[in-house]
Coordinates of C-alpha atoms in Angstrom, one line a residue:
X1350 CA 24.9 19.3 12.7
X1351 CA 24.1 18.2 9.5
X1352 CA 20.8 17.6 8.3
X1353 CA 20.6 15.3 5.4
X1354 CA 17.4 13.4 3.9
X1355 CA 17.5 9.6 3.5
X1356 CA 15.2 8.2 0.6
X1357 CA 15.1 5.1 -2.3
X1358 CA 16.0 5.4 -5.9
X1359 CA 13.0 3.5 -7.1
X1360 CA 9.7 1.8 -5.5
X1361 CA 7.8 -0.3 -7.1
X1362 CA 3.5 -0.3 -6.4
X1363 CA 1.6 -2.3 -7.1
X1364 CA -1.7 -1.3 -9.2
X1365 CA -4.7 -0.4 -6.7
X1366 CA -2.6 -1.5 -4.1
X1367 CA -0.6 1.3 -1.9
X1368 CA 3.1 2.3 -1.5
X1369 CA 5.0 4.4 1.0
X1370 CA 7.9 6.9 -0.4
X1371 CA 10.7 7.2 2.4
X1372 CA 11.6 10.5 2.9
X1373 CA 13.2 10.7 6.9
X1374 CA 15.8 12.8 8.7
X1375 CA 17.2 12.7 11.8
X1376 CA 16.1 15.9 13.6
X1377 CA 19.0 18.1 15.0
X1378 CA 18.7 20.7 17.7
X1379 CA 18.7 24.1 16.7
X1380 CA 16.7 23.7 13.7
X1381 CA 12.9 23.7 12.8
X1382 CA 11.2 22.0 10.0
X1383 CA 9.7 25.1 8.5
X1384 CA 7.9 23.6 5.0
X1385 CA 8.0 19.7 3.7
X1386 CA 6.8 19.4 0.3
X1387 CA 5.7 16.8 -2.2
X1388 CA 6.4 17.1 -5.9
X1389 CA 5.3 14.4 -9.1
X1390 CA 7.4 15.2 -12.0
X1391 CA 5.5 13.1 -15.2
X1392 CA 5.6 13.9 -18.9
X1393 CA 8.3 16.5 -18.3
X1394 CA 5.3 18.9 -16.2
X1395 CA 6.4 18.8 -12.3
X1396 CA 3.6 19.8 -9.7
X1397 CA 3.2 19.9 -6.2
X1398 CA 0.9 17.0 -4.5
X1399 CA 1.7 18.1 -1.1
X1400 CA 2.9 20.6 1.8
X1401 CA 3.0 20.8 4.9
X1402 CA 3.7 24.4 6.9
X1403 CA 2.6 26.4 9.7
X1404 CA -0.9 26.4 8.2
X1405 CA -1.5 22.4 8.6
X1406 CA -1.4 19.9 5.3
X1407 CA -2.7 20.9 1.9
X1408 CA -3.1 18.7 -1.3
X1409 CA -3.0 20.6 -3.9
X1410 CA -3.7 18.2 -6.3
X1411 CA -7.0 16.8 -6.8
X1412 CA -6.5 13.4 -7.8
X1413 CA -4.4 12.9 -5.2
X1414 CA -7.1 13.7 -2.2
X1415 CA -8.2 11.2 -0.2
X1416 CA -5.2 8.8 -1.6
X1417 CA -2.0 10.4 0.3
X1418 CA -0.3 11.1 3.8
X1419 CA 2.6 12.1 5.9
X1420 CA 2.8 10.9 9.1
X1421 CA 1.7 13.6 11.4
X1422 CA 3.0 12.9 15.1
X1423 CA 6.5 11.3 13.9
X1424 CA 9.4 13.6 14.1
X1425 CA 11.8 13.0 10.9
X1426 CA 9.4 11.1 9.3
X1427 CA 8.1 12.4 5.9
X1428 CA 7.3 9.7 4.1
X1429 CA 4.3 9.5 1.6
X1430 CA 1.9 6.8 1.5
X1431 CA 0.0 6.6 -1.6
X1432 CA -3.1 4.4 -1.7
X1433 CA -5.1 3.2 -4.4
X1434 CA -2.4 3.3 -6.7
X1435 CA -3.4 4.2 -10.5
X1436 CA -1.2 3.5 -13.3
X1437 CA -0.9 7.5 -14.3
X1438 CA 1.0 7.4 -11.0
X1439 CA 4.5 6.0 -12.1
X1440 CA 6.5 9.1 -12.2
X1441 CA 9.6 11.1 -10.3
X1442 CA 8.4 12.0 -6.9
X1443 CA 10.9 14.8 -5.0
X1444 CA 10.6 15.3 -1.2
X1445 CA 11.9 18.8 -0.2
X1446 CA 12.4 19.8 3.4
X1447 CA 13.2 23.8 4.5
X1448 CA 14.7 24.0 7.8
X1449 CA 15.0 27.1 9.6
X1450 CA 18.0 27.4 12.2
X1451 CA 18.4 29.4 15.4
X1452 CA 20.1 32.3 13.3
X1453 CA 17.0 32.3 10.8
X1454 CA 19.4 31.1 7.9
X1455 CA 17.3 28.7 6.1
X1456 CA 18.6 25.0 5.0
X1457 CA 16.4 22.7 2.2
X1458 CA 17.5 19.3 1.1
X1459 CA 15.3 17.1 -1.3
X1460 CA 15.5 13.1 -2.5
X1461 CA 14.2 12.0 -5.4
X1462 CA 12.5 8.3 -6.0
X1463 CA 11.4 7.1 -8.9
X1464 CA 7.6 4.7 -8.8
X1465 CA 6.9 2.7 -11.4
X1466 CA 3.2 1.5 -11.0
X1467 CA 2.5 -2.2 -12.3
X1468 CA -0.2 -4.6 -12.6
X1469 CA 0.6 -7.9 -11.0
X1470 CA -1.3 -11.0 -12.0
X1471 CA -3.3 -13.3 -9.1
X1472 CA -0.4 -15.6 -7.7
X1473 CA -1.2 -19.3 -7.3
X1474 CA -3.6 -19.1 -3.8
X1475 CA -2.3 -20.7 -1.0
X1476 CA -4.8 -22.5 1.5
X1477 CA -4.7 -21.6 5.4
X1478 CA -7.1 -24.2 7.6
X1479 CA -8.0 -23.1 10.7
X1480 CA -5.8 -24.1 13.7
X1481 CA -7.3 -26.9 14.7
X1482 CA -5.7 -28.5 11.5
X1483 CA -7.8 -30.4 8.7
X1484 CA -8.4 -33.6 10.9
X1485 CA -11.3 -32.4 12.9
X1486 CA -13.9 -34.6 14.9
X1487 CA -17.7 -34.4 13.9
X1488 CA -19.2 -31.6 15.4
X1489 CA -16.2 -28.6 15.1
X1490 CA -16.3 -25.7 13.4
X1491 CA -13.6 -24.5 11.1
X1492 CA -12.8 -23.3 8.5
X1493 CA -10.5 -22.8 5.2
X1494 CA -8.8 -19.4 3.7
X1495 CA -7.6 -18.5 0.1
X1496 CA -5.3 -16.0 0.1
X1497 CA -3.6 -15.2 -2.9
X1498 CA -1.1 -12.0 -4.3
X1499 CA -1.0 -9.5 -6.7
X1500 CA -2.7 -6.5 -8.1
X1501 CA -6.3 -6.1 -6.0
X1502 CA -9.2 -6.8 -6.5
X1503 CA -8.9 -10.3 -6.3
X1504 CA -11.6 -12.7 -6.5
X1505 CA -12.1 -16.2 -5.0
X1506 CA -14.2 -19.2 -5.6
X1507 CA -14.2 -22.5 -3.6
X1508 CA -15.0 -25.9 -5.0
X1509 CA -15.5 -29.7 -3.9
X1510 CA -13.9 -32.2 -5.8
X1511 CA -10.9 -32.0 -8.0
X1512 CA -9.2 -29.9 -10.5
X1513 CA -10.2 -30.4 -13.9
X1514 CA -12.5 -33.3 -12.9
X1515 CA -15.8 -33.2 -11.5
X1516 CA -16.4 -30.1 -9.3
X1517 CA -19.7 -28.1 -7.4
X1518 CA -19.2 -24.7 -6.7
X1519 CA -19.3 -24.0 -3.1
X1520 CA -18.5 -20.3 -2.2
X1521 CA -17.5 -17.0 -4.1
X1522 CA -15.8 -15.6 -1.3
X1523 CA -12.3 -16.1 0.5
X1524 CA -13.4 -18.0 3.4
X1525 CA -15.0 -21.0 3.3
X1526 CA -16.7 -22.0 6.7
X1527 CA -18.4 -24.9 8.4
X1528 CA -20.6 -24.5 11.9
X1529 CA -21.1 -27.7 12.6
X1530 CA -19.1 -30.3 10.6
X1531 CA -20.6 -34.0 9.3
X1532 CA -18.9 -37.0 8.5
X1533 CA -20.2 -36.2 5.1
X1534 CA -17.9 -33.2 4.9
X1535 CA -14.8 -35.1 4.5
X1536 CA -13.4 -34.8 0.8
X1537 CA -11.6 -32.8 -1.6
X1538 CA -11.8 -29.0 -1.8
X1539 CA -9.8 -26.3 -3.7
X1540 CA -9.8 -22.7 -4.0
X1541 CA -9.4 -20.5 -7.6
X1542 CA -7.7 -16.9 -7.4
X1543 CA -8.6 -14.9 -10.2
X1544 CA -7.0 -11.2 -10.9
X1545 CA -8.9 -7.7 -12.5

């Protein structure tokens, strides 16, 4: 059986955000995964983030605790997720897997992807109303989400009125809710997405 490691060329994350690196195999019978390592190669210095072996996970570098995984309880899964993504991040990343087979002759494979960490600006916010629709009798309760891409964190205000005319400041935060809606209620709101 051949045992071969399936990854991507290049990922792109997204600043503060989080990215997986695919790193998967199918697992064959007769062989054991005996090491799976993790390596960052950046400014021509390569160092080990990550391994996994008989003695559990270690990360071995420290400013990559607390921000990466490999599934634990997925066979042929050795992916990395990287959280929290920091710009110092974009590098070469190798996955190396040693296999051990029934005659103790040991197999590695590795796959390399490249990350390129970028800052992504607030995308123009898109407004969700709640699913009763924006029609609603006196007396509901709903509400309206902003929701918006790009590089966290993202902030959010909601006015009433319009755009560039005259507006009051209703809300610094995604939501914008109403318990117990009046006819005076009715009118013209919008939502501002703003980027780091």
């Amino acid at each position: 059986a051949l045992l071969d490691l399936s990854g991507v060329h290049q990922v792109n994350g997204t600043w503060m955000g989080s990215t997986t690196l695919p790193c998967t195999y199918v697992p064959s019978e007769g062989f054991t995964q005996q090491t799976l390592s993790w390596s960052v190669e950046r400014d021509s210095s390569t160092s080990t983030i990550f391994r996994r072996d008989d003695s559990g996970d270690h990360i071995l570098l420290s400013r990559f605790r607390d921000r990466v995984s490999v599934p634990k309880h997925s066979p042929g899964d050795a992916s990395l997720l990287i959280e929290n993504l920091e710009i110092p991040d974009s590098g070469h990343y190798t996955c190396q897997v040693i296999w051990k087979s029934k005659n103790n002759n040991l197999v590695t494979k590795e796959v390399t992807t490249t990350v390129k960490v970028v800052k992504v600006p607030a995308t123009k916010p898109v407004i969700r109303a709640g699913e009763a629709g924006l029609r609603l009798p006196a007396g509901a309760s709903t509400s309206l989400t902003c929701v918006a891409g790009g590089s966290p964190p993202i902030s959010y205000r909601w006015f009433r009125g319009t755009p560039g005319g005259k507006a009051v400041l209703l809300s610094s935060r995604a939501e914008l809710a109403w318990h117990s809606l009046r006819p005076s209620d009715s009118g013209a709101y919008y939502c501002q997405a703003q980027g780091r």
